[in-house]
Amino acid sequence: MTAAVQYSDIQVGDEIPLLKLQPVNRTTLALYCGASGDHNPIHIDIDFARKARMPDVFAHGMLSAAYLGRLLTNWVPQQQVRKLAIRFTGITQLGHVPTCTGKVTEKFEKDGEKLVRLAIRCSNQYGEEKLAGEAIIALA
């Protein structure tokens, strides 16, 4: 088990360990549908997607949001996450390889807690951003 991340060891500009996933495929989408209860046909029915003028089905935005959550909880325990804010900036197509990154943008204290603000991002293998946001993490 790795040692807990310490506030004193973190500097503005530090990057947390990245999270690189497997390429998104139809099985990924079907499994996410079952896990989330989100069965929107745009994500699982190619005919429906094409009627909506999309070339094929594509990933749920919240699947990528979950990947950003995993990025954080791979770094610190979930109970240390104080804020997670995300905006959707692109569509994750089949075959895209989601890669999530985080960079420390601020260190501060509030209400007796030592906190860091992270800029977080989920991009594909071409560097095209699909989600962006920020997280606030409490550290000891």
mmCIF file of C-alpha atoms in Angstrom:
data_model
loop_
_atom_site.group_PDB
_atom_site.id
_atom_site.type_symbol
_atom_site.label_atom_id
_atom_site.label_comp_id
_atom_site.label_asym_id
_atom_site.label_seq_id
_atom_site.Cartn_x
_atom_site.Cartn_y
_atom_site.Cartn_z
ATOM 1 C CA MET A 1 0.000 0.000 0.000
ATOM 2 C CA THR A 2 1.313 3.448 -0.867
ATOM 3 C CA ALA A 3 1.729 6.138 1.753
ATOM 4 C CA ALA A 4 -0.973 8.779 2.081
ATOM 5 C CA VAL A 5 -0.491 11.941 0.050
ATOM 6 C CA GLN A 6 0.765 14.702 2.364
ATOM 7 C CA TYR A 7 -0.099 18.386 1.946
ATOM 8 C CA SER A 8 3.512 19.353 2.706
ATOM 9 C CA ASP A 9 4.770 17.191 -0.189
ATOM 10 C CA ILE A 10 2.466 18.753 -2.807
ATOM 11 C CA GLN A 11 3.359 21.845 -4.806
ATOM 12 C CA VAL A 12 1.353 23.949 -7.260
ATOM 13 C CA GLY A 13 2.094 22.551 -10.707
ATOM 14 C CA ASP A 14 2.396 18.928 -9.534
ATOM 15 C CA GLU A 15 0.534 16.367 -11.606
ATOM 16 C CA ILE A 16 -1.247 13.425 -10.043
ATOM 17 C CA PRO A 17 -0.807 9.961 -11.601
ATOM 18 C CA LEU A 18 -2.736 9.780 -14.864
ATOM 19 C CA LEU A 19 -5.463 7.250 -15.557
ATOM 20 C CA LYS A 20 -5.420 5.674 -19.027
ATOM 21 C CA LEU A 21 -8.347 3.416 -19.883
ATOM 22 C CA GLN A 22 -8.981 0.790 -22.535
ATOM 23 C CA PRO A 23 -10.546 1.956 -25.812
ATOM 24 C CA VAL A 24 -14.297 2.547 -25.542
ATOM 25 C CA ASN A 25 -16.210 -0.230 -27.286
ATOM 26 C CA ARG A 26 -19.795 -1.447 -27.503
ATOM 27 C CA THR A 27 -19.288 -3.743 -24.514
ATOM 28 C CA THR A 28 -18.090 -0.781 -22.418
ATOM 29 C CA LEU A 29 -21.282 1.095 -23.303
ATOM 30 C CA ALA A 30 -23.563 -1.889 -22.639
ATOM 31 C CA LEU A 31 -21.956 -2.494 -19.241
ATOM 32 C CA TYR A 32 -22.259 1.185 -18.320
ATOM 33 C CA CYS A 33 -25.944 1.145 -19.356
ATOM 34 C CA GLY A 34 -26.562 -1.732 -16.967
ATOM 35 C CA ALA A 35 -24.554 -0.224 -14.122
ATOM 36 C CA SER A 36 -25.996 3.285 -14.428
ATOM 37 C CA GLY A 37 -29.532 2.549 -15.555
ATOM 38 C CA ASP A 38 -29.011 5.038 -18.414
ATOM 39 C CA HIS A 39 -30.323 3.195 -21.462
ATOM 40 C CA ASN A 40 -30.527 6.210 -23.787
ATOM 41 C CA PRO A 41 -30.587 4.624 -27.276
ATOM 42 C CA ILE A 42 -28.072 7.172 -28.625
ATOM 43 C CA HIS A 43 -25.441 5.168 -26.703
ATOM 44 C CA ILE A 44 -26.479 1.641 -27.738
ATOM 45 C CA ASP A 45 -28.576 1.697 -30.932
ATOM 46 C CA ILE A 46 -26.643 2.519 -34.103
ATOM 47 C CA ASP A 47 -29.836 3.112 -36.113
ATOM 48 C CA PHE A 48 -31.083 5.606 -33.524
ATOM 49 C CA ALA A 49 -27.673 7.325 -33.472
ATOM 50 C CA ARG A 50 -27.640 7.634 -37.255
ATOM 51 C CA LYS A 51 -31.143 9.119 -37.268
ATOM 52 C CA ALA A 52 -29.725 11.740 -34.890
ATOM 53 C CA ARG A 53 -27.044 12.445 -37.538
ATOM 54 C CA MET A 54 -24.248 10.755 -35.575
ATOM 55 C CA PRO A 55 -21.921 8.308 -37.342
ATOM 56 C CA ASP A 56 -22.358 5.706 -34.584
ATOM 57 C CA VAL A 57 -23.214 5.342 -30.919
ATOM 58 C CA PHE A 58 -20.944 7.171 -28.473
ATOM 59 C CA ALA A 59 -20.034 7.085 -24.801
ATOM 60 C CA HIS A 60 -22.204 8.503 -22.048
ATOM 61 C CA GLY A 61 -20.744 11.748 -20.741
ATOM 62 C CA MET A 62 -21.213 10.427 -17.223
ATOM 63 C CA LEU A 63 -19.002 7.414 -18.039
ATOM 64 C CA SER A 64 -16.108 9.806 -18.600
ATOM 65 C CA ALA A 65 -17.146 11.709 -15.467
ATOM 66 C CA ALA A 66 -16.868 8.424 -13.564
ATOM 67 C CA TYR A 67 -13.378 7.988 -14.991
ATOM 68 C CA LEU A 68 -12.451 11.409 -13.566
ATOM 69 C CA GLY A 69 -13.807 10.251 -10.205
ATOM 70 C CA ARG A 70 -11.600 7.167 -10.460
ATOM 71 C CA LEU A 71 -8.603 9.378 -11.287
ATOM 72 C CA LEU A 72 -9.127 11.112 -7.937
ATOM 73 C CA THR A 73 -9.838 8.007 -5.865
ATOM 74 C CA ASN A 74 -6.769 6.293 -7.293
ATOM 75 C CA TRP A 75 -4.815 9.190 -5.744
ATOM 76 C CA VAL A 76 -6.632 9.676 -2.413
ATOM 77 C CA PRO A 77 -9.483 7.930 -0.554
ATOM 78 C CA GLN A 78 -12.968 9.052 -1.606
ATOM 79 C CA GLN A 79 -13.679 10.699 1.760
ATOM 80 C CA GLN A 80 -10.963 13.283 1.004
ATOM 81 C CA VAL A 81 -12.770 14.579 -2.096
ATOM 82 C CA ARG A 82 -14.500 17.836 -1.124
ATOM 83 C CA LYS A 83 -15.630 19.043 -4.543
ATOM 84 C CA LEU A 84 -15.865 17.640 -8.041
ATOM 85 C CA ALA A 85 -17.122 19.923 -10.827
ATOM 86 C CA ILE A 86 -17.124 18.833 -14.458
ATOM 87 C CA ARG A 87 -18.218 20.260 -17.782
ATOM 88 C CA PHE A 88 -18.630 18.268 -20.970
ATOM 89 C CA THR A 89 -16.551 19.623 -23.848
ATOM 90 C CA GLY A 90 -16.616 16.866 -26.476
ATOM 91 C CA ILE A 91 -18.016 13.491 -27.489
ATOM 92 C CA THR A 92 -16.131 10.280 -26.749
ATOM 93 C CA GLN A 93 -16.524 8.078 -29.816
ATOM 94 C CA LEU A 94 -16.086 4.314 -30.086
ATOM 95 C CA GLY A 95 -12.382 3.494 -30.203
ATOM 96 C CA HIS A 96 -11.337 6.545 -28.221
ATOM 97 C CA VAL A 97 -8.864 5.869 -25.417
ATOM 98 C CA PRO A 98 -9.873 8.009 -22.417
ATOM 99 C CA THR A 99 -6.946 9.455 -20.503
ATOM 100 C CA CYS A 100 -7.580 11.426 -17.328
ATOM 101 C CA THR A 101 -5.122 13.898 -15.835
ATOM 102 C CA GLY A 102 -4.998 16.229 -12.878
ATOM 103 C CA LYS A 103 -2.727 19.145 -12.007
ATOM 104 C CA VAL A 104 -2.485 21.046 -8.719
ATOM 105 C CA THR A 105 -3.431 24.676 -9.328
ATOM 106 C CA GLU A 106 -3.733 25.945 -5.740
ATOM 107 C CA LYS A 107 -2.945 25.066 -2.127
ATOM 108 C CA PHE A 108 -5.030 26.681 0.586
ATOM 109 C CA GLU A 109 -6.599 26.237 3.994
ATOM 110 C CA LYS A 110 -10.283 26.620 4.779
ATOM 111 C CA ASP A 111 -12.150 25.840 7.991
ATOM 112 C CA GLY A 112 -9.049 24.192 9.437
ATOM 113 C CA GLU A 113 -8.533 21.851 6.471
ATOM 114 C CA LYS A 114 -5.498 21.764 4.203
ATOM 115 C CA LEU A 115 -6.821 21.652 0.647
ATOM 116 C CA VAL A 116 -5.549 21.469 -2.906
ATOM 117 C CA ARG A 117 -7.414 22.502 -6.032
ATOM 118 C CA LEU A 118 -6.848 20.374 -9.120
ATOM 119 C CA ALA A 119 -7.568 21.120 -12.756
ATOM 120 C CA ILE A 120 -8.829 17.802 -14.125
ATOM 121 C CA ARG A 121 -9.294 16.701 -17.708
ATOM 122 C CA CYS A 122 -10.377 13.671 -19.725
ATOM 123 C CA SER A 123 -9.025 13.539 -23.274
ATOM 124 C CA ASN A 124 -8.759 10.941 -26.018
ATOM 125 C CA GLN A 125 -5.591 9.496 -27.554
ATOM 126 C CA TYR A 126 -5.388 12.484 -29.919
ATOM 127 C CA GLY A 127 -5.282 14.976 -27.060
ATOM 128 C CA GLU A 128 -8.840 16.162 -27.776
ATOM 129 C CA GLU A 129 -10.509 17.267 -24.550
ATOM 130 C CA LYS A 130 -13.832 15.564 -23.733
ATOM 131 C CA LEU A 131 -14.385 16.748 -20.132
ATOM 132 C CA ALA A 132 -12.744 19.434 -18.015
ATOM 133 C CA GLY A 133 -13.257 20.556 -14.483
ATOM 134 C CA GLU A 134 -11.814 20.920 -11.059
ATOM 135 C CA ALA A 135 -11.631 19.049 -7.802
ATOM 136 C CA ILE A 136 -10.837 20.096 -4.264
ATOM 137 C CA ILE A 137 -9.078 17.522 -2.137
ATOM 138 C CA ALA A 138 -8.369 17.538 1.600
ATOM 139 C CA LEU A 139 -4.895 16.386 2.590
ATOM 140 C CA ALA A 140 -3.251 15.704 5.938
#
